[in-house]
Short mmCIF file of C-alpha atoms in Angstrom, two decimals:
data_model
loop_
_atom_site.label_atom_id
_atom_site.label_comp_id
_atom_site.label_asym_id
_atom_site.label_seq_id
_atom_site.Cartn_x
_atom_site.Cartn_y
_atom_site.Cartn_z
CA UNK X 64 126.91 92.46 54.02
CA UNK X 65 129.10 89.73 52.64
CA UNK X 66 130.28 90.49 49.12
CA UNK X 67 130.33 87.10 47.43
CA UNK X 68 131.54 88.52 44.12
CA UNK X 69 135.04 88.62 45.66
CA UNK X 70 134.73 85.12 47.12
CA UNK X 71 137.09 82.32 46.14
CA UNK X 72 134.75 79.45 45.32
CA UNK X 73 137.58 76.95 45.32
CA UNK X 74 138.72 77.87 48.81
CA UNK X 75 137.34 74.72 50.42
CA UNK X 76 139.37 72.57 48.03
CA UNK X 77 142.53 74.57 48.70
CA UNK X 78 142.08 74.31 52.45
CA UNK X 79 140.96 70.74 52.77
CA UNK X 80 143.62 69.51 50.31
CA UNK X 81 143.05 65.87 49.54
CA UNK X 82 140.68 65.45 52.49
CA UNK X 83 137.96 67.61 50.90
CA UNK X 84 134.45 66.28 50.78
CA UNK X 85 132.77 65.97 54.12
CA UNK X 86 132.97 69.69 54.92
CA UNK X 87 130.10 70.31 52.44
CA UNK X 88 127.78 68.27 54.66
CA UNK X 89 127.85 70.93 57.41
CA UNK X 90 124.38 72.42 57.96
CA UNK X 91 125.55 74.86 60.60
CA UNK X 92 123.81 73.18 63.58
CA UNK X 93 126.40 74.43 66.08
CA UNK X 94 126.96 71.18 67.96
CA UNK X 95 130.71 71.71 67.46
CA UNK X 96 130.49 75.03 69.30
CA UNK X 97 128.34 73.81 72.19
CA UNK X 98 131.05 71.64 73.71
CA UNK X 99 134.06 73.74 72.76
CA UNK X 100 136.15 75.23 75.62
CA UNK X 101 137.51 78.03 73.41
CA UNK X 102 133.95 79.01 72.42
CA UNK X 103 133.75 80.53 75.94
CA UNK X 104 136.37 83.18 75.14
CA UNK X 105 135.42 86.87 74.75
CA UNK X 106 136.49 86.61 71.10
CA UNK X 107 135.41 83.04 70.73
CA UNK X 108 136.54 80.23 68.50
CA UNK X 109 133.37 79.32 66.62
CA UNK X 110 134.32 76.45 64.40
CA UNK X 111 130.88 76.53 62.77
CA UNK X 112 131.54 80.10 61.60
CA UNK X 113 134.94 79.08 60.23
CA UNK X 114 133.38 76.21 58.27
CA UNK X 115 130.90 78.72 56.80
CA UNK X 116 133.74 81.07 55.82
CA UNK X 117 135.55 78.21 54.08
CA UNK X 118 132.44 77.12 52.17
CA UNK X 119 131.51 80.68 51.15
CA UNK X 120 135.10 81.29 50.01
CA UNK X 121 135.76 84.31 52.25
CA UNK X 122 139.49 84.12 51.70
CA UNK X 123 140.60 87.56 52.90
CA UNK X 124 138.61 87.43 56.14
CA UNK X 125 139.74 83.90 56.89
CA UNK X 126 143.39 84.73 56.34
CA UNK X 127 143.32 87.35 59.08
CA UNK X 128 141.21 85.29 61.51
CA UNK X 129 143.33 84.11 64.44
CA UNK X 130 140.63 82.07 66.20
CA UNK X 131 141.60 78.68 64.69
CA UNK X 132 144.74 78.93 66.84
CA UNK X 133 142.69 78.98 70.07
CA UNK X 134 141.62 75.35 69.76
CA UNK X 135 142.51 73.25 72.84
CA UNK X 136 142.72 70.20 70.54
CA UNK X 137 140.36 68.19 72.79
CA UNK X 138 138.53 66.99 69.65
CA UNK X 139 135.11 66.97 71.36
CA UNK X 140 133.69 68.70 68.23
CA UNK X 141 134.77 65.79 66.08
CA UNK X 142 133.11 63.35 68.48
CA UNK X 143 129.81 65.28 68.51
CA UNK X 144 129.43 66.41 64.87
CA UNK X 145 126.33 64.64 63.50
CA UNK X 146 127.47 65.07 59.89
CA UNK X 147 130.99 63.65 60.08
CA UNK X 148 132.51 66.99 59.09
CA UNK X 149 135.51 66.51 61.43
CA UNK X 150 135.53 70.13 62.61
CA UNK X 151 138.80 69.59 64.50
CA UNK X 152 140.55 68.57 61.28
CA UNK X 153 139.02 71.58 59.52
CA UNK X 154 140.57 73.85 62.17
CA UNK X 155 144.01 72.29 61.66
CA UNK X 156 143.59 72.49 57.87
CA UNK X 157 142.78 76.23 58.16
CA UNK X 158 145.92 76.72 60.26
CA UNK X 159 147.99 74.94 57.59
CA UNK X 160 146.43 77.00 54.81
CA UNK X 161 147.12 80.23 56.73
CA UNK X 162 150.71 79.10 57.26
CA UNK X 163 151.13 78.36 53.53
CA UNK X 164 149.70 81.77 52.64
CA UNK X 165 151.49 83.80 55.31
CA UNK X 166 154.71 82.58 56.93
CA UNK X 167 154.12 84.71 60.03
CA UNK X 168 151.59 82.05 61.03
CA UNK X 169 154.33 79.39 61.11
CA UNK X 170 154.41 78.07 64.71
CA UNK X 171 157.90 78.71 66.05
CA UNK X 172 157.75 75.43 67.94
CA UNK X 173 158.23 73.68 64.58
CA UNK X 174 161.69 75.27 64.34
CA UNK X 175 162.46 74.15 67.91
CA UNK X 176 161.51 70.58 67.02
CA UNK X 177 163.73 70.84 63.94
CA UNK X 178 166.66 72.10 66.01
CA UNK X 179 166.38 69.78 69.01
CA UNK X 180 163.72 67.15 68.31
CA UNK X 181 161.66 68.47 71.22
CA UNK X 182 159.51 71.43 72.24
CA UNK X 183 161.17 71.56 75.67
CA UNK X 184 164.86 71.58 76.60
CA UNK X 185 164.91 68.00 77.90
CA UNK X 186 168.73 68.00 78.02
CA UNK X 187 169.03 70.97 80.36
CA UNK X 188 167.93 69.58 83.73
CA UNK X 189 170.53 66.83 84.10
CA UNK X 190 171.24 67.51 87.78
CA UNK X 191 167.57 67.37 88.73
CA UNK X 192 166.97 64.21 86.72
CA UNK X 193 170.01 62.57 88.31
CA UNK X 194 168.78 63.46 91.80
CA UNK X 195 165.54 61.58 91.06
CA UNK X 196 167.44 58.48 89.97
CA UNK X 197 166.92 59.10 86.24
CA UNK X 198 169.51 59.24 83.45
CA UNK X 199 170.69 62.87 83.11
CA UNK X 200 169.65 63.02 79.48
CA UNK X 201 166.55 60.98 78.60
CA UNK X 202 167.08 58.29 75.95
CA UNK X 203 165.25 60.34 73.32
CA UNK X 204 166.68 62.09 70.27
CA UNK X 205 168.24 64.55 72.76
CA UNK X 206 170.80 61.87 73.62
CA UNK X 207 171.81 60.91 70.10
CA UNK X 208 173.27 63.80 68.08
CA UNK X 209 173.79 61.61 65.00
CA UNK X 210 170.09 60.73 65.01
CA UNK X 211 169.17 64.39 65.27
CA UNK X 212 171.10 65.07 62.06
CA UNK X 213 169.21 62.27 60.33
CA UNK X 214 165.91 63.62 61.70
CA UNK X 215 166.76 67.06 60.29
CA UNK X 216 167.69 65.54 56.92
CA UNK X 217 164.24 63.93 56.81
CA UNK X 218 162.46 67.19 57.63
CA UNK X 219 164.48 69.10 55.01
CA UNK X 220 162.64 67.05 52.40
CA UNK X 221 159.24 68.41 53.51
CA UNK X 222 157.45 71.38 51.93
CA UNK X 223 157.23 73.43 55.11
CA UNK X 224 160.99 73.32 55.71
CA UNK X 225 161.87 73.78 52.02
CA UNK X 226 159.59 76.81 51.74
CA UNK X 227 160.80 78.45 54.96
CA UNK X 228 164.38 77.20 55.03
CA UNK X 229 165.72 80.44 56.48
CA UNK X 230 163.77 79.71 59.70
CA UNK X 231 164.90 76.10 60.08
CA UNK X 232 168.55 76.05 61.13
CA UNK X 233 170.66 73.23 62.48
CA UNK X 234 172.95 73.88 65.36
CA UNK X 235 171.08 76.77 66.98
CA UNK X 236 170.77 74.48 69.97
CA UNK X 237 172.47 75.77 73.17
CA UNK Q 201 152.18 41.48 75.53
CA UNK Q 202 153.72 42.52 78.83
CA UNK Q 203 156.40 44.70 77.29
CA UNK Q 204 155.80 48.33 76.31
CA UNK Q 205 157.91 51.12 74.89
CA UNK Q 206 157.81 54.15 77.20
CA UNK Q 207 157.02 57.19 75.06
CA UNK Q 208 158.31 60.21 77.00
CA UNK Q 209 157.30 63.18 74.87
CA UNK Q 210 158.70 66.60 75.89
CA UNK Q 211 157.03 68.02 79.00
CA UNK Q 212 157.45 64.99 81.25
CA UNK Q 213 161.22 64.49 80.87
CA UNK Q 214 161.91 68.25 80.80
CA UNK Q 215 159.52 69.73 83.37
CA UNK Q 216 158.04 66.92 85.47
CA UNK Q 217 160.71 64.20 85.54
CA UNK Q 218 159.36 62.99 88.90
CA UNK Q 219 156.39 61.63 86.93
CA UNK Q 220 158.79 59.81 84.62
CA UNK Q 221 160.53 58.35 87.68
CA UNK Q 222 157.19 57.29 89.19
CA UNK Q 223 156.22 55.53 85.96
CA UNK Q 224 159.60 53.81 85.64
CA UNK Q 225 159.23 52.45 89.21
CA UNK Q 226 155.51 51.75 89.63
CA UNK Q 227 154.65 50.19 86.27
CA UNK Q 228 157.37 47.49 86.26
CA UNK Q 229 156.31 46.67 89.85
CA UNK Q 230 153.01 45.54 88.29
CA UNK Q 231 154.78 43.08 86.00
CA UNK Q 232 155.02 45.27 82.92
CA UNK Q 233 158.42 45.62 81.31
CA UNK Q 234 159.18 49.11 80.03
CA UNK Q 235 161.75 49.54 77.29
CA UNK Q 236 163.12 52.86 76.08
CA UNK Q 237 162.14 54.13 72.64
CA UNK Q 238 165.63 55.32 71.81
CA UNK Q 239 165.79 58.37 69.61
CA UNK Q 240 162.10 59.26 69.87
CA UNK Q 241 161.18 62.92 69.34
CA UNK Q 242 158.21 65.24 69.93
CA UNK Q 243 154.97 63.47 68.95
CA UNK Q 244 154.63 66.30 67.27
CA UNK Q 245 152.15 68.39 69.33
CA UNK Q 246 149.03 69.61 67.48
CA UNK Q 247 150.16 73.24 67.63
CA UNK Q 248 153.41 72.44 65.80
CA UNK Q 249 153.80 70.45 62.55
CA UNK Q 250 150.11 69.32 62.44
CA UNK Q 251 149.27 73.06 62.18
CA UNK Q 252 151.87 73.70 59.47
CA UNK Q 253 152.33 70.72 57.12
CA UNK Q 254 150.44 67.45 57.33
CA UNK Q 255 153.02 65.25 55.61
CA UNK Q 256 155.84 66.68 57.75
CA UNK Q 257 153.68 66.04 60.81
CA UNK Q 258 152.94 62.45 59.77
CA UNK Q 259 156.65 61.95 59.06
CA UNK Q 260 157.58 62.97 62.62
CA UNK Q 261 154.83 60.75 64.07
CA UNK Q 262 155.96 58.03 61.66
CA UNK Q 263 159.51 58.42 62.99
CA UNK Q 264 158.21 57.80 66.51
CA UNK Q 265 155.82 54.99 65.59
CA UNK Q 266 158.52 53.20 63.58
CA UNK Q 267 160.85 53.08 66.59
CA UNK Q 268 158.26 51.16 68.64
CA UNK Q 269 157.39 49.02 65.64
CA UNK Q 270 161.04 48.04 65.14
CA UNK Q 271 161.21 47.05 68.82
CA UNK Q 272 158.04 45.04 68.31
CA UNK Q 273 156.23 46.81 71.15
CA UNK Q 274 153.16 48.95 71.65
CA UNK Q 275 154.07 52.27 73.17
CA UNK Q 276 152.81 53.31 76.57
CA UNK Q 277 151.90 57.00 76.64
CA UNK Q 278 150.97 59.23 79.57
CA UNK Q 279 150.62 62.69 77.97
CA UNK Q 280 147.11 63.13 76.55
CA UNK Q 281 148.12 65.08 73.50
CA UNK Q 282 151.04 62.77 72.66
CA UNK Q 283 148.58 59.88 72.83
CA UNK Q 284 146.03 61.62 70.61
CA UNK Q 285 148.61 62.84 68.08
CA UNK Q 286 150.21 59.42 67.74
CA UNK Q 287 146.91 57.54 67.50
CA UNK Q 288 145.39 59.94 64.98
CA UNK Q 289 148.58 59.90 62.89
CA UNK Q 290 148.63 56.11 62.98
CA UNK Q 291 145.00 56.02 61.85
CA UNK Q 292 145.77 58.25 58.86
CA UNK Q 293 148.89 56.30 57.94
CA UNK Q 294 147.11 52.94 58.19
CA UNK Q 295 143.96 53.99 56.30
CA UNK Q 296 145.39 56.33 53.67
CA UNK Q 297 147.71 54.46 51.37
CA UNK Q 298 148.90 57.55 49.53
CA UNK Q 299 149.91 59.35 52.73
CA UNK Q 300 151.58 56.20 54.02
CA UNK Q 301 153.63 55.92 50.84
CA UNK Q 302 154.68 59.56 50.95
CA UNK Q 303 155.69 59.23 54.60
CA UNK Q 304 157.52 55.96 54.01
CA UNK Q 305 159.47 57.62 51.21
CA UNK Q 306 160.69 60.20 53.72
CA UNK Q 307 161.34 57.53 56.34
CA UNK Q 308 163.20 55.31 53.87
CA UNK Q 309 165.96 57.88 53.48
CA UNK Q 310 166.56 57.73 57.23
CA UNK Q 311 166.39 53.95 57.34
CA UNK Q 312 162.97 53.78 58.98
CA UNK Q 313 159.68 52.26 57.94
CA UNK Q 314 156.05 52.38 59.11
CA UNK Q 315 153.60 49.53 58.68
CA UNK Q 316 151.33 49.95 61.67
CA UNK Q 317 152.12 46.64 63.31
CA UNK Q 318 152.11 48.14 66.80
CA UNK Q 319 149.95 50.79 68.41
CA UNK Q 320 150.33 53.48 71.09
CA UNK Q 321 148.21 52.90 74.19
CA UNK Q 322 147.39 55.21 77.05
CA UNK Q 323 148.60 54.24 80.49
CA UNK Q 324 145.03 54.26 81.94
CA UNK Q 325 144.01 51.71 79.30
CA UNK Q 326 146.99 49.45 80.08
CA UNK Q 327 146.62 49.69 83.86
CA UNK Q 328 142.87 49.08 83.84
CA UNK Q 329 142.52 46.53 81.05
CA UNK Q 330 145.83 44.65 81.14
CA UNK Q 331 146.88 44.85 84.78
CA UNK Q 332 143.47 45.20 86.42
CA UNK Q 333 142.37 46.85 89.65
CA UNK Q 334 142.69 43.67 91.69
CA UNK Q 335 146.39 43.32 90.98
CA UNK Q 336 146.91 47.00 91.69
CA UNK Q 337 145.15 46.69 95.08
CA UNK Q 338 147.40 43.76 95.93
CA UNK Q 339 150.56 45.61 94.94
CA UNK Q 340 150.30 48.46 97.43
CA UNK Q 341 151.71 48.74 100.95
CA UNK Q 342 149.80 51.85 102.02
CA UNK Q 343 146.31 52.86 100.97
CA UNK Q 344 144.27 56.02 100.60
CA UNK Q 345 141.45 55.06 103.00
CA UNK Q 346 139.55 58.10 104.22
CA UNK Q 347 140.80 60.42 101.48
CA UNK Q 348 138.48 62.08 98.97
CA UNK Q 349 139.74 62.32 95.43
CA UNK Q 350 138.54 64.09 92.31
CA UNK Q 351 139.71 62.64 88.99
CA UNK Q 352 140.47 64.47 85.76
CA UNK Q 353 140.02 62.48 82.55
CA UNK Q 354 142.32 63.67 79.76
CA UNK Q 355 140.11 64.88 76.85
CA UNK Q 356 142.67 63.53 74.40
CA UNK Q 357 142.00 59.98 75.61
CA UNK Q 358 138.23 60.33 75.08
CA UNK Q 359 137.80 61.85 71.62
CA UNK Q 360 137.49 60.91 68.83
CA UNK Q 361 136.40 57.63 70.42
CA UNK Q 362 136.23 55.67 67.15
CA UNK Q 363 139.94 56.32 66.60
CA UNK Q 364 141.46 56.25 70.07
CA UNK Q 365 138.81 55.48 72.68
CA UNK Q 366 139.13 52.74 75.28
CA UNK Q 367 136.70 53.94 77.96
CA UNK Q 368 133.15 55.22 77.55
CA UNK Q 369 133.63 58.66 75.93
CA UNK Q 370 130.57 60.17 77.62
CA UNK Q 371 130.89 58.43 80.95
CA UNK Q 372 134.51 57.36 81.51
CA UNK Q 373 135.12 55.41 84.72
CA UNK Q 374 138.49 53.67 84.40
CA UNK Q 375 140.60 56.30 86.16
CA UNK Q 376 138.02 56.44 88.97
CA UNK Q 377 138.24 52.67 89.42
CA UNK Q 378 142.05 52.79 89.37
CA UNK Q 379 141.99 55.40 92.15
CA UNK Q 380 139.40 53.42 94.12
CA UNK Q 381 141.73 50.41 93.86
CA UNK Q 382 144.10 52.40 96.09
CA UNK Q 383 141.38 52.76 98.76
CA UNK Q 384 140.35 56.36 98.13
CA UNK Q 385 136.80 57.62 97.73
CA UNK Q 386 136.31 59.25 94.34
CA UNK Q 387 133.77 62.08 94.37
CA UNK Q 388 132.01 63.13 91.20
CA UNK Q 389 130.89 66.69 90.47
CA UNK Q 390 129.01 68.52 87.76
CA UNK Q 391 132.09 69.70 85.86
CA UNK Q 392 134.12 66.51 86.24
CA UNK Q 393 134.38 66.01 82.49
CA UNK Q 394 135.20 69.62 81.66
CA UNK Q 395 138.56 70.11 79.93
CA UNK Q 396 141.31 71.50 82.20
CA UNK Q 397 141.74 74.32 79.69
CA UNK Q 398 145.50 73.93 79.44
CA UNK Q 399 146.12 72.26 76.10
CA UNK Q 400 146.48 73.88 72.71
CA UNK Q 401 146.14 77.58 72.05
CA UNK Q 402 143.28 78.74 74.32
CA UNK Q 403 145.44 79.60 77.35
CA UNK Q 404 148.15 81.00 75.07
CA UNK Q 405 145.88 83.22 72.97
CA UNK Q 406 143.32 84.29 75.58
CA UNK Q 407 144.85 83.64 78.98
CA UNK Q 408 142.27 85.47 81.12
CA UNK Q 409 139.37 83.80 79.32
CA UNK Q 410 140.98 80.40 79.72
CA UNK Q 411 141.43 81.09 83.45
CA UNK Q 412 137.74 81.98 83.80
CA UNK Q 413 136.87 78.74 82.06
CA UNK Q 414 139.03 76.71 84.47
CA UNK Q 415 137.69 78.66 87.44
CA UNK Q 416 134.17 77.39 86.74
CA UNK Q 417 135.51 73.89 87.07
CA UNK Q 418 137.34 74.53 90.33
CA UNK Q 419 134.39 76.46 91.84
CA UNK Q 420 132.11 73.50 91.12
CA UNK Q 421 134.70 71.12 92.54
CA UNK Q 422 135.03 72.88 95.91
CA UNK Q 423 131.29 73.55 96.12
CA UNK Q 424 130.22 69.99 95.43
CA UNK Q 425 132.97 67.80 96.91
CA UNK Q 426 135.20 67.45 99.96
CA UNK Q 427 138.25 67.03 97.72
CA UNK Q 428 141.56 66.25 99.43
CA UNK Q 429 143.48 66.02 96.17
CA UNK Q 430 143.09 65.66 92.40
CA UNK Q 431 144.38 62.73 90.36
CA UNK Q 432 145.15 63.32 86.68
CA UNK Q 433 146.75 61.19 84.03
CA UNK Q 434 148.08 63.70 81.53
CA UNK Q 435 151.11 65.95 81.94
CA UNK Q 436 149.23 69.02 80.68
CA UNK Q 437 146.33 68.48 83.11
CA UNK Q 438 148.91 68.11 85.91
CA UNK Q 439 150.78 71.29 85.12
CA UNK Q 440 147.74 73.38 84.24
CA UNK Q 441 145.53 72.37 87.17
CA UNK Q 442 148.31 73.51 89.51
CA UNK Q 443 149.13 76.69 87.64
CA UNK Q 444 145.53 77.97 87.52
CA UNK Q 445 145.08 77.51 91.26
CA UNK Q 446 148.04 79.81 91.86
CA UNK Q 447 146.42 82.37 89.54
CA UNK Q 448 143.00 82.11 91.26
CA UNK Q 449 144.66 82.68 94.62
CA UNK Q 450 145.92 86.08 93.42
CA UNK Q 451 142.39 87.24 92.54
CA UNK Q 452 139.98 85.34 94.72
CA UNK Q 453 140.20 83.12 97.78
CA UNK Q 454 143.10 80.74 98.09
CA UNK Q 455 142.99 77.50 96.15
CA UNK Q 456 145.44 74.85 97.29
CA UNK Q 457 144.27 71.44 96.14
CA UNK Q 458 147.21 69.10 95.57
CA UNK Q 459 147.41 67.43 92.15
CA UNK Q 460 149.07 64.08 91.45
CA UNK Q 461 149.61 62.02 88.36
CA UNK Q 462 148.17 58.53 88.87
CA UNK Q 463 151.63 56.91 88.64
CA UNK Q 464 152.85 59.20 91.41
CA UNK Q 465 150.09 58.32 93.87
CA UNK Q 466 150.42 54.65 92.92
CA UNK Q 467 154.20 54.77 93.49
CA UNK Q 468 153.66 56.44 96.89
CA UNK Q 469 151.20 53.70 97.89
CA UNK Q 470 153.76 51.11 96.76
CA UNK Q 471 156.27 52.63 99.17
CA UNK Q 472 158.61 54.38 96.73
CA UNK Q 473 160.51 57.44 97.92
CA UNK Q 474 158.44 60.65 97.62
CA UNK Q 475 161.66 62.57 96.96
CA UNK Q 476 161.97 60.63 93.71
CA UNK Q 477 158.38 60.14 92.61
CA UNK Q 478 156.56 63.26 93.81
CA UNK Q 479 159.03 66.07 94.45
CA UNK Q 480 158.04 68.74 91.89
CA UNK Q 481 154.86 70.76 92.32
CA UNK Q 482 153.51 74.29 92.46
CA UNK Q 483 150.78 73.45 94.98
CA UNK Q 484 152.28 71.83 98.13
CA UNK Q 485 151.57 68.11 98.34
CA UNK Q 486 153.33 67.39 101.66
CA UNK Q 487 150.17 66.78 103.69
CA UNK Q 488 148.88 64.12 101.34
CA UNK Q 489 152.35 62.55 101.05
CA UNK Q 490 152.70 62.47 104.86
CA UNK Q 491 149.26 60.95 105.18
CA UNK Q 492 150.09 58.21 102.65
CA UNK Q 493 153.62 57.41 103.76
CA UNK Q 494 152.89 57.88 107.47
CA UNK Q 495 156.13 59.87 107.85
CA UNK Q 496 156.23 63.53 108.89
#
């Protein structure tokens, strides 16, 4: 039994931020699930179920639900949805809401991007790159340390970095 | 416009730089000038800032888009998720004035600005629609006659089609035609359009389930085709479709189907050195390379 007396009826507005609106058009048809790779998992991602949880305001359950993080980001659900709900965007919005509510959801790759500009150590395979005839360090932010500082200054102005500043550190690189 | 900014992303320059080399050699050989997008960063991948803070995410995409815009070029992107992230961010920034203003406020402090004058394009789109298969056929020294190929369309270049599509979303054919332009026979199969399973969180959160999902694809492929090798055009598809075969071989019968990025097989047909353009792989590619180059 779902106890709706404890439900947060404003949850959909909190989650969808300024993009709220279309999510209320969902009539639970399941088209989003039918083409979803992660719906084939043993504990499946069922985006339809997540949309229901958002609309019913099941805040506590949704906060501990890890399935939004299984999305392959193929966006097939958004292509197929007959009601323009943008299920893919709903999944990302749930992830952001979970991250705002509970910092343990914060993807660590965001701190890597803050530290280096990349999710992979592009500056660490210089010998290999050289042997292929490429510049040792690619001409990305990895090559320009001054630009990286500017990039970090920009990100320091964003909510996610301000609210979790202890996780975002300059100079952890190498 | 025959000049494009090469958007590198993270995986290609860090893990598969031979693909970067292949692109830097093969694409200019078709008359397209590639310029570097100096100072570009992570797109940022969907599992990073887009999953944490939308404005921060749009600011990082805005950073990247503004570099190409300042150069006055469209970017050329290979990685499926980089392409999708950049196109979807551009769409939001162009259509949503409030978000654009908030992002431009952040960019202003770092001396950058986004207007949306240029647009990221996927390499399949540019090769098929701008260069054309005829020119590609004329540019090669060796062909793939007698070889059977299976193609993998990157999901991120198909959906959502109203924002980023360039091929038919339900029945894409451009990569097939690009491979056929090299003389190969492309064989279709029932799970041709199934996702490789490698992107996003599925393989990270439920590895065994994601492997089972990919296995269905590979089982159908070997059952229904005489595949000699797979051609992809996304760095994640390339890495994942090799990695899963190694995993299947531990559990089931051996899978050893070589996988190439399109730029790599194109560069080989053009006569570029395989040591530069196709030297990094999990599944051995020597037999295909020998067959194409004619050298043992």
